[in-house]
PDB file of C-alpha atoms in Angstrom:
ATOM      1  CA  UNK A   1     -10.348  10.649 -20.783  1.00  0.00           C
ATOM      2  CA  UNK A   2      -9.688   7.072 -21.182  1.00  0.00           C
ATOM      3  CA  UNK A   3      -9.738   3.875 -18.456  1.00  0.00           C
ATOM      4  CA  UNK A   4      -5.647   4.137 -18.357  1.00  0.00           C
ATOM      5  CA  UNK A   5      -6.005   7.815 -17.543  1.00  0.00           C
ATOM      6  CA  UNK A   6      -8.320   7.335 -14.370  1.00  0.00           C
ATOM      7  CA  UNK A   7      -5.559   4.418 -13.175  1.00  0.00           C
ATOM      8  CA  UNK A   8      -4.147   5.567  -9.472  1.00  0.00           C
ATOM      9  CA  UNK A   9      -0.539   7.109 -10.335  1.00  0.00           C
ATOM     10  CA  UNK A  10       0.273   6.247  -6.135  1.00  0.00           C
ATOM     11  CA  UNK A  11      -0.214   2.585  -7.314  1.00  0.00           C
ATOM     12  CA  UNK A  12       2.145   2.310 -10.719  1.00  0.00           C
ATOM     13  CA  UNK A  13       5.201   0.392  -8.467  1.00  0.00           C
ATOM     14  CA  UNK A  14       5.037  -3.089  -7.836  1.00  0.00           C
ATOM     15  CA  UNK A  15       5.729  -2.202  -4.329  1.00  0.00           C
ATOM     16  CA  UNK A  16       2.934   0.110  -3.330  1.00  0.00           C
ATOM     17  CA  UNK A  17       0.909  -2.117  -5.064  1.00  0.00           C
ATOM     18  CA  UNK A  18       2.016  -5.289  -2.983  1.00  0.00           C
ATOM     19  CA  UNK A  19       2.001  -3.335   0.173  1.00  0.00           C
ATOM     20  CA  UNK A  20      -1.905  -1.856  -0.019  1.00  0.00           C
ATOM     21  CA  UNK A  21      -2.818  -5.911  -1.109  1.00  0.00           C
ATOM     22  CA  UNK A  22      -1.195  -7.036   2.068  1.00  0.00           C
ATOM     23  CA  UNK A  23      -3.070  -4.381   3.782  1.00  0.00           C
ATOM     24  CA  UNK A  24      -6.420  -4.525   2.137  1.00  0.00           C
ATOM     25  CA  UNK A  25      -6.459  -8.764   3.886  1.00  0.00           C
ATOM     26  CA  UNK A  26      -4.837  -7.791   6.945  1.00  0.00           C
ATOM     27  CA  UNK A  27      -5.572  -5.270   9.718  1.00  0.00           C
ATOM     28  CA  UNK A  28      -1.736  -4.112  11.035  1.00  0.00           C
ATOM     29  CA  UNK A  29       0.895  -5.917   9.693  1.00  0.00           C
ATOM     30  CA  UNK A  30       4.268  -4.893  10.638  1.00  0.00           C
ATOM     31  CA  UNK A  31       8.109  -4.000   9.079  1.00  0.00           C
ATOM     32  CA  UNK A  32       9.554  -6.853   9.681  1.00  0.00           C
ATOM     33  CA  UNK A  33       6.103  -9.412   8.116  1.00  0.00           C
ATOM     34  CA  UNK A  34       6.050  -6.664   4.971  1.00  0.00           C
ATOM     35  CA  UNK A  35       9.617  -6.713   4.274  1.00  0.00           C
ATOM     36  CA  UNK A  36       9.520 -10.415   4.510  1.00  0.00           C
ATOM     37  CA  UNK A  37       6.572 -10.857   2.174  1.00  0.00           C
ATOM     38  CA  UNK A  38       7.594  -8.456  -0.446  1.00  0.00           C
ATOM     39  CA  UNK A  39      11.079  -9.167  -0.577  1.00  0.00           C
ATOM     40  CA  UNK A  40      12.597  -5.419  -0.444  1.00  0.00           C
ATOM     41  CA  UNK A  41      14.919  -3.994   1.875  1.00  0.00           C
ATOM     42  CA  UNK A  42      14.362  -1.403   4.019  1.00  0.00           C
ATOM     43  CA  UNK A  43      14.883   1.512   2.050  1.00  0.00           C
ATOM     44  CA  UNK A  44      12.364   0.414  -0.059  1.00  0.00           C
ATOM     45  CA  UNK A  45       9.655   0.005   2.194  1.00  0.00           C
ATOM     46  CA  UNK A  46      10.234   3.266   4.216  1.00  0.00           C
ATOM     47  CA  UNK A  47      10.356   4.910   0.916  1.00  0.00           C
ATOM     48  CA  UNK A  48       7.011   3.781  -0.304  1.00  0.00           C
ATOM     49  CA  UNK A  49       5.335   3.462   2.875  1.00  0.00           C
ATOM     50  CA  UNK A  50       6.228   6.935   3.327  1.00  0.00           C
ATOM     51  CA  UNK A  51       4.690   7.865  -0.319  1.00  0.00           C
ATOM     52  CA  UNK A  52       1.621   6.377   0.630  1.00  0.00           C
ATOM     53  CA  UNK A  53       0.844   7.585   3.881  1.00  0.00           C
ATOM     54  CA  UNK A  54       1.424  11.721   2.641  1.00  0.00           C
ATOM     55  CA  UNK A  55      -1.434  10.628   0.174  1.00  0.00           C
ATOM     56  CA  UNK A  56      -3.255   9.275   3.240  1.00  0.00           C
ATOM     57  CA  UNK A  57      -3.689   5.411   1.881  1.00  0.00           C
ATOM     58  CA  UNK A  58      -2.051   3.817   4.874  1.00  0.00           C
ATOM     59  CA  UNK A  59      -1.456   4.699   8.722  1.00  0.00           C
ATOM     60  CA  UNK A  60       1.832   4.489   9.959  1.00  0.00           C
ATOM     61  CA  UNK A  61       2.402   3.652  13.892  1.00  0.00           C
ATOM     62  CA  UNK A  62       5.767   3.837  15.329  1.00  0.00           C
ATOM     63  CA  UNK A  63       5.892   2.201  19.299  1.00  0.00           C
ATOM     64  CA  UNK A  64       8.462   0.683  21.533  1.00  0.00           C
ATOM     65  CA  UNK A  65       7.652  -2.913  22.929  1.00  0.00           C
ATOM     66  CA  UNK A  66       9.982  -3.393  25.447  1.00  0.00           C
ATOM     67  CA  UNK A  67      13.199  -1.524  24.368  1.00  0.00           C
ATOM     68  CA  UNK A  68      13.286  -2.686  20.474  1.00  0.00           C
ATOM     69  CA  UNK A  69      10.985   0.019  18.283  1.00  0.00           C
ATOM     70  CA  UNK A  70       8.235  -1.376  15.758  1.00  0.00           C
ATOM     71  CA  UNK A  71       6.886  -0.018  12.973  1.00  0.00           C
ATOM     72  CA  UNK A  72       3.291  -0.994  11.628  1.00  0.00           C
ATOM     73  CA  UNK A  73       1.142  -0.598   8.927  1.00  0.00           C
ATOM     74  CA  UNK A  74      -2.616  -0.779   7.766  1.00  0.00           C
ATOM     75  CA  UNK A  75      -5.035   1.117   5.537  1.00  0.00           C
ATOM     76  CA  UNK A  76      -7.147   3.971   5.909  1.00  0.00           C
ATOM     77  CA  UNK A  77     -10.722   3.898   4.944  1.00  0.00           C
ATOM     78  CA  UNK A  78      -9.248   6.401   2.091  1.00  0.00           C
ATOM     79  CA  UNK A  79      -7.052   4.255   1.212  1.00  0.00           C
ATOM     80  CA  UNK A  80      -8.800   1.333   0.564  1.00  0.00           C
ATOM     81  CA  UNK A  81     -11.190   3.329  -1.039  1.00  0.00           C
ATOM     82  CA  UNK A  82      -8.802   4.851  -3.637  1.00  0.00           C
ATOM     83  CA  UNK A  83      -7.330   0.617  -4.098  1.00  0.00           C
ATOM     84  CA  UNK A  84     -11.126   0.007  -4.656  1.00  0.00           C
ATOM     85  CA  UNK A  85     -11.022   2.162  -7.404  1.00  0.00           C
ATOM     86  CA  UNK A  86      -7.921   1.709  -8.924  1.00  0.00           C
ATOM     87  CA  UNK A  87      -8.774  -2.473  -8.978  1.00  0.00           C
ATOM     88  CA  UNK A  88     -12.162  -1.346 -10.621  1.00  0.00           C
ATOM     89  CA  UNK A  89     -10.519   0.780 -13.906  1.00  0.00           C
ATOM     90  CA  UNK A  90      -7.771  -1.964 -14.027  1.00  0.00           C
ATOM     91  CA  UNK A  91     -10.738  -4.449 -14.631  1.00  0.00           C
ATOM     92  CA  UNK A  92     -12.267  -2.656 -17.069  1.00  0.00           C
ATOM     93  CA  UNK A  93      -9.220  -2.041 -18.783  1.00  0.00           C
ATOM     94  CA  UNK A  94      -8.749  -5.968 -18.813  1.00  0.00           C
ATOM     95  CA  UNK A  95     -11.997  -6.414 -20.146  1.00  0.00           C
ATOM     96  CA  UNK A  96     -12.237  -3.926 -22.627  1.00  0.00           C
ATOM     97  CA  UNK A  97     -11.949  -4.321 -26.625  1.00  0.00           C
TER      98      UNK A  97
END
């Protein structure tokens, strides 16, 4: 098995990667900050948001403040695990000859 076989297959879109580096610097961040700092509409974020928290990399809370619902975000001990990792093999496929 080679370095680009151990690479994280949850992290191959530019999104999910953006979103777990917001996440891995920040404790909750939410919709409205992620959109904003990624650039991608809604659909997009709900969509791989969703991906990531069935593989258990991020936590997902949903609350009301006032009347107006939020949505938040951060990682789970898992999931910054698994970034860990995938960071690591990406390195050493950089560095390799």
């Amino acid at each position: 098995m080679g370095i680009i076989d151990k690479l994280n297959k949850n992290f191959e879109s530019r999104v999910r990667l953006g979103i777990m580096s917001i996440l891995m610097v920040n404790d909750w961040v939410d919709f409205t900050e992620m959109k904003a700092l990624l650039n991608i509409t809604d659909g997009n974020l709900a969509s791989h948001s969703t991906a990531l928290e069935k593989s258990e990399y991020i936590e997902i809370k949903k609350e009301f403040v006032g009347k107006k619902p939020k949505t938040s975000y951060r990682v789970t001990n898992i999931g910054r695990l698994a970034f860990k990792e995938h960071l690591n093999f990406l390195e050493k496929l950089i560095n390799s000859k």
